[in-house]
mmCIF file of C-alpha atoms in Angstrom:
data_model
loop_
_atom_site.group_PDB
_atom_site.id
_atom_site.type_symbol
_atom_site.label_atom_id
_atom_site.label_comp_id
_atom_site.label_asym_id
_atom_site.label_seq_id
_atom_site.Cartn_x
_atom_site.Cartn_y
_atom_site.Cartn_z
ATOM 1 C CA MET A 1 4.499 15.352 -42.076
ATOM 2 C CA THR A 2 7.224 13.710 -40.020
ATOM 3 C CA ARG A 3 7.158 10.177 -38.730
ATOM 4 C CA THR A 4 6.599 11.457 -35.186
ATOM 5 C CA ASP A 5 3.422 13.254 -36.239
ATOM 6 C CA ALA A 6 2.109 10.212 -38.143
ATOM 7 C CA ARG A 7 2.175 7.864 -35.138
ATOM 8 C CA SER A 8 -1.095 6.976 -33.526
ATOM 9 C CA PRO A 9 -1.464 7.104 -29.740
ATOM 10 C CA VAL A 10 -0.333 4.083 -27.750
ATOM 11 C CA GLY A 11 -2.217 2.676 -24.798
ATOM 12 C CA ASP A 12 -1.937 0.312 -21.876
ATOM 13 C CA ARG A 13 -2.004 -3.135 -23.451
ATOM 14 C CA HIS A 14 -3.283 -4.687 -20.219
ATOM 15 C CA TRP A 15 -6.215 -2.291 -19.698
ATOM 16 C CA ARG A 16 -8.811 -4.478 -21.433
ATOM 17 C CA GLY A 17 -7.954 -7.406 -19.187
ATOM 18 C CA GLY A 18 -8.234 -5.230 -16.083
ATOM 19 C CA ALA A 19 -11.536 -3.783 -17.272
ATOM 20 C CA ARG A 20 -12.850 -7.268 -18.046
ATOM 21 C CA LEU A 21 -11.841 -8.445 -14.550
ATOM 22 C CA ALA A 22 -13.568 -5.434 -12.950
ATOM 23 C CA ALA A 23 -16.746 -6.090 -14.926
ATOM 24 C CA THR A 24 -16.674 -9.791 -14.042
ATOM 25 C CA CYS A 25 -16.258 -9.034 -10.337
ATOM 26 C CA ALA A 26 -19.135 -6.530 -10.436
ATOM 27 C CA LEU A 27 -21.408 -9.004 -12.255
ATOM 28 C CA VAL A 28 -20.569 -11.849 -9.879
ATOM 29 C CA PHE A 29 -21.174 -9.549 -6.902
ATOM 30 C CA CYS A 30 -24.555 -8.518 -8.325
ATOM 31 C CA ALA A 31 -25.585 -12.078 -9.148
ATOM 32 C CA LEU A 32 -24.603 -13.411 -5.718
ATOM 33 C CA CYS A 33 -26.379 -10.588 -3.896
ATOM 34 C CA LEU A 34 -29.540 -11.094 -5.931
ATOM 35 C CA LEU A 35 -29.443 -14.887 -5.482
ATOM 36 C CA VAL A 36 -28.884 -14.709 -1.732
ATOM 37 C CA ASP A 37 -31.583 -12.067 -1.331
ATOM 38 C CA ARG A 38 -34.028 -14.104 -3.390
ATOM 39 C CA ALA A 39 -33.208 -17.317 -1.521
ATOM 40 C CA ALA A 40 -33.901 -15.481 1.731
ATOM 41 C CA GLY A 41 -37.255 -14.386 0.319
ATOM 42 C CA SER A 42 -36.523 -10.707 0.846
ATOM 43 C CA LEU A 43 -35.831 -9.598 -2.725
ATOM 44 C CA THR A 44 -37.961 -6.601 -3.651
ATOM 45 C CA LEU A 45 -37.647 -4.044 -6.426
ATOM 46 C CA PRO A 46 -35.945 -1.418 -4.194
ATOM 47 C CA ARG A 47 -33.511 -4.030 -2.846
ATOM 48 C CA GLY A 48 -32.775 -5.256 -6.378
ATOM 49 C CA LEU A 49 -32.054 -1.691 -7.466
ATOM 50 C CA LEU A 50 -29.811 -1.271 -4.425
ATOM 51 C CA TRP A 51 -27.785 -4.347 -5.451
ATOM 52 C CA LEU A 52 -27.472 -2.983 -8.998
ATOM 53 C CA VAL A 53 -26.248 0.392 -7.722
ATOM 54 C CA LEU A 54 -23.756 -1.280 -5.388
ATOM 55 C CA SER A 55 -22.528 -3.482 -8.245
ATOM 56 C CA ALA A 56 -22.043 -0.406 -10.449
ATOM 57 C CA THR A 57 -20.070 1.154 -7.590
ATOM 58 C CA VAL A 58 -17.872 -1.954 -7.401
ATOM 59 C CA LEU A 59 -17.243 -1.656 -11.142
ATOM 60 C CA VAL A 60 -16.258 2.009 -10.886
ATOM 61 C CA ILE A 61 -13.918 1.312 -7.972
ATOM 62 C CA LEU A 62 -12.214 -1.665 -9.632
ATOM 63 C CA LEU A 63 -11.988 -0.208 -13.153
ATOM 64 C CA PRO A 64 -8.333 0.605 -13.838
ATOM 65 C CA PRO A 65 -7.423 4.013 -15.249
ATOM 66 C CA ARG A 66 -6.836 4.016 -19.007
ATOM 67 C CA VAL A 67 -3.391 5.393 -19.872
ATOM 68 C CA THR A 68 -2.593 6.594 -23.403
ATOM 69 C CA ALA A 69 0.303 8.548 -24.835
ATOM 70 C CA GLY A 70 1.276 10.213 -28.059
ATOM 71 C CA PRO A 71 3.988 12.536 -29.296
ATOM 72 C CA GLY A 72 4.448 15.050 -26.487
ATOM 73 C CA TRP A 73 1.498 14.077 -24.285
ATOM 74 C CA LEU A 74 0.322 11.528 -21.736
ATOM 75 C CA ALA A 75 -3.294 11.060 -20.626
ATOM 76 C CA VAL A 76 -5.013 9.129 -17.852
ATOM 77 C CA ARG A 77 -8.773 8.548 -18.107
ATOM 78 C CA THR A 78 -10.694 7.505 -15.024
ATOM 79 C CA PRO A 79 -14.450 7.289 -14.452
ATOM 80 C CA TRP A 80 -14.162 10.779 -12.941
ATOM 81 C CA GLY A 81 -12.509 12.460 -15.912
ATOM 82 C CA LEU A 82 -9.495 12.868 -18.157
ATOM 83 C CA ARG A 83 -6.131 14.241 -17.026
ATOM 84 C CA THR A 84 -3.497 15.188 -19.587
ATOM 85 C CA VAL A 85 0.048 16.543 -19.380
ATOM 86 C CA ARG A 86 2.456 17.726 -22.034
ATOM 87 C CA THR A 87 5.480 15.462 -21.568
ATOM 88 C CA ASP A 88 7.646 17.802 -23.623
ATOM 89 C CA ALA A 89 6.810 20.647 -21.197
ATOM 90 C CA LEU A 90 7.071 18.889 -17.830
ATOM 91 C CA VAL A 91 8.054 20.976 -14.819
ATOM 92 C CA ALA A 92 8.123 18.346 -12.076
ATOM 93 C CA VAL A 93 7.934 14.608 -11.616
ATOM 94 C CA ARG A 94 7.526 13.115 -8.171
ATOM 95 C CA GLN A 95 7.359 9.492 -7.094
ATOM 96 C CA TYR A 96 5.441 8.424 -4.033
ATOM 97 C CA GLY A 97 6.042 5.023 -2.536
ATOM 98 C CA GLY A 98 3.873 2.780 -0.463
ATOM 99 C CA VAL A 99 1.984 -0.306 -1.475
ATOM 100 C CA SER A 100 1.821 0.872 -5.080
ATOM 101 C CA SER A 101 4.428 3.367 -6.217
ATOM 102 C CA HIS A 102 2.918 6.095 -8.341
ATOM 103 C CA LEU A 103 4.186 9.098 -10.271
ATOM 104 C CA VAL A 104 2.814 12.622 -10.227
ATOM 105 C CA LEU A 105 3.624 14.631 -13.376
ATOM 106 C CA CYS A 106 3.070 18.398 -13.712
ATOM 107 C CA ASP A 107 3.546 20.504 -16.857
ATOM 108 C CA VAL A 108 4.010 24.222 -17.515
ATOM 109 C CA HIS A 109 0.381 24.600 -18.596
ATOM 110 C CA GLY A 110 -0.965 23.526 -15.196
ATOM 111 C CA GLY A 111 -1.691 19.947 -16.243
ATOM 112 C CA ARG A 112 -1.239 17.368 -13.496
ATOM 113 C CA LEU A 113 -1.790 13.635 -13.432
ATOM 114 C CA GLU A 114 -1.018 10.608 -11.329
ATOM 115 C CA LEU A 115 -0.277 7.148 -12.631
ATOM 116 C CA ASP A 116 0.969 3.861 -11.318
ATOM 117 C CA SER A 117 4.573 3.341 -12.368
ATOM 118 C CA ARG A 118 3.806 -0.345 -13.004
ATOM 119 C CA VAL A 119 1.774 0.728 -16.054
ATOM 120 C CA LEU A 120 4.936 2.189 -17.586
ATOM 121 C CA THR A 121 6.964 -0.882 -16.617
ATOM 122 C CA ALA A 122 4.447 -3.197 -18.291
ATOM 123 C CA ASN A 123 4.118 -1.047 -21.447
ATOM 124 C CA PRO A 124 7.418 -0.183 -23.122
ATOM 125 C CA LEU A 125 5.685 1.912 -25.810
ATOM 126 C CA LEU A 126 4.075 4.143 -23.181
ATOM 127 C CA TRP A 127 7.441 4.468 -21.459
ATOM 128 C CA HIS A 128 9.088 5.364 -24.777
ATOM 129 C CA GLU A 129 6.577 8.170 -25.412
ATOM 130 C CA LEU A 130 7.093 9.541 -21.894
ATOM 131 C CA GLU A 131 10.872 9.264 -22.130
ATOM 132 C CA THR A 132 10.941 11.034 -25.516
ATOM 133 C CA GLY A 133 8.871 13.900 -24.129
ATOM 134 C CA VAL A 134 11.028 14.110 -21.006
ATOM 135 C CA ARG A 135 14.182 14.395 -23.121
ATOM 136 C CA ARG A 136 12.586 17.349 -24.934
ATOM 137 C CA ALA A 137 11.593 18.939 -21.629
ATOM 138 C CA VAL A 138 15.132 18.558 -20.301
ATOM 139 C CA GLY A 139 16.516 20.021 -23.548
ATOM 140 C CA ARG A 140 14.193 23.019 -23.257
ATOM 141 C CA GLY A 141 15.034 23.466 -19.583
ATOM 142 C CA THR A 142 11.486 23.154 -18.284
ATOM 143 C CA LEU A 143 11.973 19.995 -16.181
ATOM 144 C CA ARG A 144 13.324 21.299 -12.883
ATOM 145 C CA HIS A 145 12.413 18.503 -10.457
ATOM 146 C CA GLY A 146 12.324 14.764 -10.948
ATOM 147 C CA ALA A 147 14.743 13.948 -13.747
ATOM 148 C CA ASP A 148 16.505 11.578 -11.336
ATOM 149 C CA VAL A 149 13.200 9.814 -10.574
ATOM 150 C CA LEU A 150 12.670 9.136 -14.273
ATOM 151 C CA GLU A 151 16.287 7.974 -14.721
ATOM 152 C CA ARG A 152 15.846 5.403 -11.913
ATOM 153 C CA LEU A 153 12.523 4.297 -13.367
ATOM 154 C CA GLY A 154 14.109 4.038 -16.827
ATOM 155 C CA ARG A 155 16.911 1.851 -15.506
ATOM 156 C CA ARG A 156 14.370 -0.377 -13.724
ATOM 157 C CA ILE A 157 12.273 -0.706 -16.886
ATOM 158 C CA ASP A 158 15.363 -1.463 -18.988
ATOM 159 C CA ASP A 159 16.506 -4.101 -16.477
ATOM 160 C CA GLU A 160 13.104 -5.784 -16.399
ATOM 161 C CA THR A 161 12.850 -5.697 -20.191
ATOM 162 C CA ALA A 162 16.320 -7.242 -20.539
ATOM 163 C CA ARG A 163 15.409 -9.967 -18.029
ATOM 164 C CA ALA A 164 12.195 -10.702 -19.929
ATOM 165 C CA VAL A 165 14.061 -10.957 -23.241
ATOM 166 C CA LEU A 166 16.682 -13.262 -21.717
ATOM 167 C CA ALA A 167 13.989 -15.435 -20.121
ATOM 168 C CA ALA A 168 12.033 -15.635 -23.393
ATOM 169 C CA SER A 169 15.169 -16.667 -25.268
ATOM 170 C CA GLY A 170 16.070 -19.252 -22.637
ATOM 171 C CA LEU A 171 19.363 -17.570 -21.685
ATOM 172 C CA SER A 172 18.614 -16.736 -18.055
#
């Protein structure tokens, strides 16, 4: 077994904090709705159930997607399902701008996923797994569209990492 095969999957190191924030917001929303409804004297069982359902909806909306990667693959789990692509068999990578820039990755097996590029910026190990797979895809000739997008993203991640290291060492 090679070292590459022995590695365990890496994940978004900030996901737990985002999930905790989503759960806290949903609980606070539920508690406030129940308290206000009770103070108004209109809290009934159906209304209480309605507030619980709405709070669960808030949780689902605010829960960040969970991004994990391993040798040759990248996965994004949302409350609606799991999307996986083979990074060593990518066909296209597209970046869409706007308020939150996100990437769309497609592989030769029909896999497609979307992820926020800030997740890769904040998690160098996830970026490393993606970059390693992309290099294999380029070497095999499967990546036809988007290599330039990943190069720009790689330079941005490297620049931010260098700035963070310099700031942590007190040299900036």
